[in-house]
CSV table of C-alpha atoms in Angstrom, one decimal:
chain,number,residue,atom,x,y,z
A,1,GLU,CA,-25.3,10.5,-46.7
A,2,ALA,CA,-21.8,10.7,-48.3
A,3,LEU,CA,-20.6,7.8,-46.2
A,4,MET,CA,-23.6,5.8,-47.1
A,5,ASN,CA,-23.1,6.5,-50.8
A,6,ASP,CA,-19.4,5.7,-50.5
A,7,GLY,CA,-20.2,2.4,-48.8
A,8,LEU,CA,-22.9,1.4,-51.3
A,9,PHE,CA,-20.5,2.2,-54.2
A,10,LEU,CA,-17.7,0.1,-52.6
A,11,LEU,CA,-20.0,-2.8,-51.8
A,12,TYR,CA,-22.1,-3.0,-55.0
A,13,THR,CA,-20.1,-1.3,-57.7
A,14,GLN,CA,-16.6,-2.1,-56.7
A,15,ASN,CA,-17.5,-5.4,-55.0
A,16,ASP,CA,-15.2,-4.5,-52.1
A,17,PRO,CA,-17.0,-5.5,-48.9
A,18,LYS,CA,-13.8,-5.1,-46.8
A,19,ALA,CA,-13.6,-1.4,-47.8
A,20,ALA,CA,-17.3,-0.9,-47.5
A,21,ALA,CA,-17.8,-2.2,-44.0
A,22,PRO,CA,-15.9,0.6,-42.3
A,23,LYS,CA,-18.0,3.2,-44.1
A,24,PHE,CA,-21.2,1.8,-42.7
A,25,SER,CA,-19.5,1.4,-39.3
A,26,ASP,CA,-18.6,5.1,-39.3
A,27,ILE,CA,-22.3,5.9,-39.9
A,28,LEU,CA,-23.3,3.6,-37.0
A,29,ASP,CA,-20.7,5.3,-34.7
A,30,GLN,CA,-22.7,8.5,-35.4
A,31,ASP,CA,-26.2,6.9,-35.3
A,32,ALA,CA,-26.4,3.4,-33.9
A,33,ALA,CA,-30.0,3.2,-35.0
A,34,HIS,CA,-29.4,3.9,-38.7
A,35,TYR,CA,-31.5,1.2,-40.3
A,36,GLY,CA,-29.9,1.2,-43.8
A,37,ALA,CA,-26.3,1.4,-42.5
A,38,SER,CA,-27.1,-1.5,-40.0
A,39,PHE,CA,-28.3,-3.7,-42.8
A,40,GLN,CA,-25.5,-2.8,-45.2
A,41,HIS,CA,-22.9,-3.2,-42.5
A,42,ALA,CA,-24.1,-6.7,-41.8
A,43,LYS,CA,-24.2,-7.5,-45.5
A,44,ALA,CA,-20.7,-6.1,-46.1
A,45,LEU,CA,-19.2,-8.2,-43.2
A,46,ASP,CA,-21.1,-11.2,-44.5
A,47,MET,CA,-19.8,-10.7,-48.0
A,48,ALA,CA,-16.3,-10.3,-46.7
A,49,GLN,CA,-16.7,-13.7,-45.0
A,50,ASP,CA,-16.0,-12.3,-41.5
A,51,LEU,CA,-18.3,-14.8,-39.9
A,52,GLU,CA,-18.3,-13.7,-36.3
A,53,ALA,CA,-18.5,-10.0,-37.1
A,54,ALA,CA,-21.3,-10.7,-39.6
A,55,LEU,CA,-23.2,-12.8,-37.1
A,56,SER,CA,-22.9,-10.0,-34.5
A,57,ALA,CA,-24.0,-7.3,-37.0
A,58,TRP,CA,-27.0,-9.4,-38.2
A,59,SER,CA,-28.0,-10.1,-34.6
A,60,ARG,CA,-27.9,-6.3,-33.9
A,61,PHE,CA,-30.0,-5.6,-37.1
A,62,LEU,CA,-32.6,-8.3,-36.4
A,63,PRO,CA,-34.6,-6.4,-33.7
A,64,MET,CA,-34.5,-3.3,-35.9
A,65,ALA,CA,-36.2,-5.3,-38.8
A,66,GLU,CA,-38.7,-6.8,-36.3
A,67,ALA,CA,-39.6,-3.3,-35.0
A,68,SER,CA,-40.0,-1.9,-38.5
A,69,SER,CA,-42.1,-4.9,-39.7
A,70,ASP,CA,-39.7,-5.3,-42.6
A,71,ALA,CA,-40.6,-8.9,-43.4
A,72,GLU,CA,-38.1,-9.3,-46.2
A,73,SER,CA,-35.1,-8.0,-44.2
A,74,LEU,CA,-36.3,-9.9,-41.2
A,75,ALA,CA,-36.3,-13.1,-43.2
A,76,TRP,CA,-32.9,-12.3,-44.7
A,77,ALA,CA,-31.4,-11.6,-41.3
A,78,THR,CA,-32.9,-14.7,-39.7
A,79,GLU,CA,-31.6,-16.9,-42.5
A,80,ARG,CA,-28.1,-15.4,-42.3
A,81,ILE,CA,-27.9,-15.8,-38.6
A,82,ASP,CA,-28.9,-19.4,-38.9
A,83,GLU,CA,-26.4,-20.1,-41.7
A,84,LEU,CA,-23.6,-18.2,-39.9
A,85,ASN,CA,-24.2,-20.1,-36.7
A,86,THR,CA,-23.9,-23.4,-38.6
A,87,ALA,CA,-20.8,-22.3,-40.4
A,88,ILE,CA,-19.1,-21.1,-37.2
A,89,LYS,CA,-19.9,-24.3,-35.5
A,90,ALA,CA,-18.5,-26.3,-38.4
A,91,CYS,CA,-15.3,-24.2,-38.4
A,92,ASN,CA,-14.9,-24.6,-34.6
A,93,THR,CA,-15.2,-28.3,-35.0
A,94,LEU,CA,-12.6,-28.3,-37.8
A,95,MET,CA,-10.3,-26.1,-35.6
A,96,GLU,CA,-10.6,-28.6,-32.7
A,97,GLN,CA,-9.8,-31.5,-35.1
A,98,GLY,CA,-6.8,-29.6,-36.5
A,99,ILE,CA,-5.4,-28.8,-33.1
A,100,THR,CA,-5.7,-32.4,-32.1
A,101,LEU,CA,-4.1,-33.6,-35.3
A,102,LEU,CA,-1.3,-31.1,-35.0
A,103,TYR,CA,-0.4,-31.2,-31.3
A,104,THR,CA,-1.7,-34.5,-30.0
A,105,GLU,CA,-1.3,-36.8,-33.1
A,106,GLN,CA,1.6,-34.9,-34.7
A,107,ASN,CA,-0.3,-35.4,-38.1
A,108,THR,CA,0.9,-32.1,-39.7
A,109,HIS,CA,-0.5,-32.9,-43.2
A,110,ASP,CA,-4.1,-33.6,-42.1
A,111,ALA,CA,-3.9,-30.7,-39.6
A,112,ALA,CA,-3.0,-28.3,-42.4
A,113,GLU,CA,-5.9,-29.6,-44.4
A,114,ALA,CA,-8.3,-29.0,-41.5
A,115,PHE,CA,-7.1,-25.4,-41.0
A,116,ALA,CA,-7.2,-24.8,-44.8
A,117,LYS,CA,-10.9,-25.9,-44.8
A,118,VAL,CA,-11.6,-23.4,-42.0
A,119,LEU,CA,-10.0,-20.6,-44.0
A,120,ALA,CA,-11.9,-21.6,-47.1
A,121,GLN,CA,-15.1,-20.9,-45.2
A,122,TRP,CA,-13.8,-18.1,-43.0
A,123,PRO,CA,-10.9,-16.4,-44.6
A,124,THR,CA,-10.5,-13.9,-41.7
A,125,HIS,CA,-10.1,-16.6,-39.0
A,126,TYR,CA,-6.8,-15.5,-37.4
A,127,GLY,CA,-6.3,-18.7,-35.4
A,128,ALA,CA,-6.8,-20.9,-38.4
A,129,ALA,CA,-4.2,-18.9,-40.4
A,130,TYR,CA,-1.7,-19.1,-37.5
A,131,GLN,CA,-2.2,-22.8,-37.0
A,132,LEU,CA,-2.0,-23.5,-40.7
A,133,ALA,CA,1.4,-21.7,-40.9
A,134,GLN,CA,2.5,-23.9,-37.9
A,135,ALA,CA,1.3,-27.1,-39.6
A,136,LEU,CA,2.7,-26.3,-43.0
A,137,GLU,CA,6.1,-25.5,-41.6
A,138,ARG,CA,6.2,-28.7,-39.5
A,139,ASP,CA,5.0,-30.6,-42.5
A,140,GLY,CA,8.1,-29.4,-44.5
A,141,GLN,CA,6.1,-27.2,-46.9
A,142,ALA,CA,8.5,-24.3,-46.5
A,143,GLU,CA,7.5,-22.1,-49.4
A,144,THR,CA,3.7,-22.3,-48.6
A,145,ALA,CA,4.4,-22.0,-44.9
A,146,LYS,CA,6.4,-18.8,-45.5
A,147,LYS,CA,3.5,-17.2,-47.5
A,148,VAL,CA,1.0,-18.1,-44.7
A,149,TRP,CA,3.4,-16.7,-42.0
A,150,GLU,CA,3.6,-13.5,-44.0
A,151,GLN,CA,-0.2,-13.2,-44.0
A,152,VAL,CA,-0.3,-14.0,-40.3
A,153,MET,CA,2.3,-11.3,-39.7
A,154,VAL,CA,0.1,-8.7,-41.5
A,155,GLN,CA,-3.0,-9.8,-39.5
A,156,ALA,CA,-1.0,-9.7,-36.3
A,157,GLN,CA,0.2,-6.2,-37.0
A,158,GLN,CA,-3.4,-5.1,-37.7
A,159,ILE,CA,-4.5,-6.3,-34.3
A,160,ASP,CA,-1.3,-5.2,-32.6
A,161,ALA,CA,-0.5,-8.8,-31.4
A,162,LYS,CA,3.2,-8.1,-30.8
A,163,ASN,CA,4.1,-11.7,-29.7
A,164,ASP,CA,2.5,-13.1,-32.9
A,165,VAL,CA,4.3,-10.6,-35.0
A,166,ALA,CA,7.6,-11.7,-33.4
A,167,ALA,CA,6.7,-15.4,-33.9
A,168,ALA,CA,5.8,-14.8,-37.5
A,169,ARG,CA,9.0,-12.9,-38.2
A,170,ALA,CA,11.1,-15.6,-36.5
A,171,ALA,CA,9.3,-18.3,-38.5
A,172,ILE,CA,9.9,-16.5,-41.8
A,173,ALA,CA,13.6,-16.0,-40.9
A,174,ARG,CA,13.9,-19.7,-39.9
A,175,ILE,CA,12.3,-20.8,-43.2
A,176,GLN,CA,14.5,-18.5,-45.3
A,177,ARG,CA,17.6,-19.8,-43.6
A,178,ALA,CA,16.5,-23.4,-44.2
A,179,MET,CA,15.8,-22.7,-47.9
A,180,SER,CA,19.2,-21.0,-48.5
């Protein structure tokens, strides 16, 4: 109950879905069938704009809502699943366009715009952040590229992607040398 209250406080009072989601996840680790925690976990991930994680959480919640005959929550989950599927498809299309622009057409400016559009819809998209940093650096936008590489390095450290941490460090050093 304390975890649930903490999660609800973080989500609705503090408006901090990124901090709330792990609270609900901890509850689900103890009781995977906890209805309220399942709903709030999906909602927190959704509010944090972690599209794939939110889609997965809503998809796990949907049968619970069906089984409980909770029409309002069922409608909410169904709507979110549909919207998230659409958003993920759109982001995947933008990623493909950005990759083509960056690596095939060598159009760094338009590639950066495509990756930035992905991040506007899906701020936790690691690949979009990495590719945006690449595109900005190649486009000569050193200061902005450095900031994005710094964000990539933090994300890479969080997921223990050692090669990407090294690549981000190298890029930051390269940019700093070029700016000196």
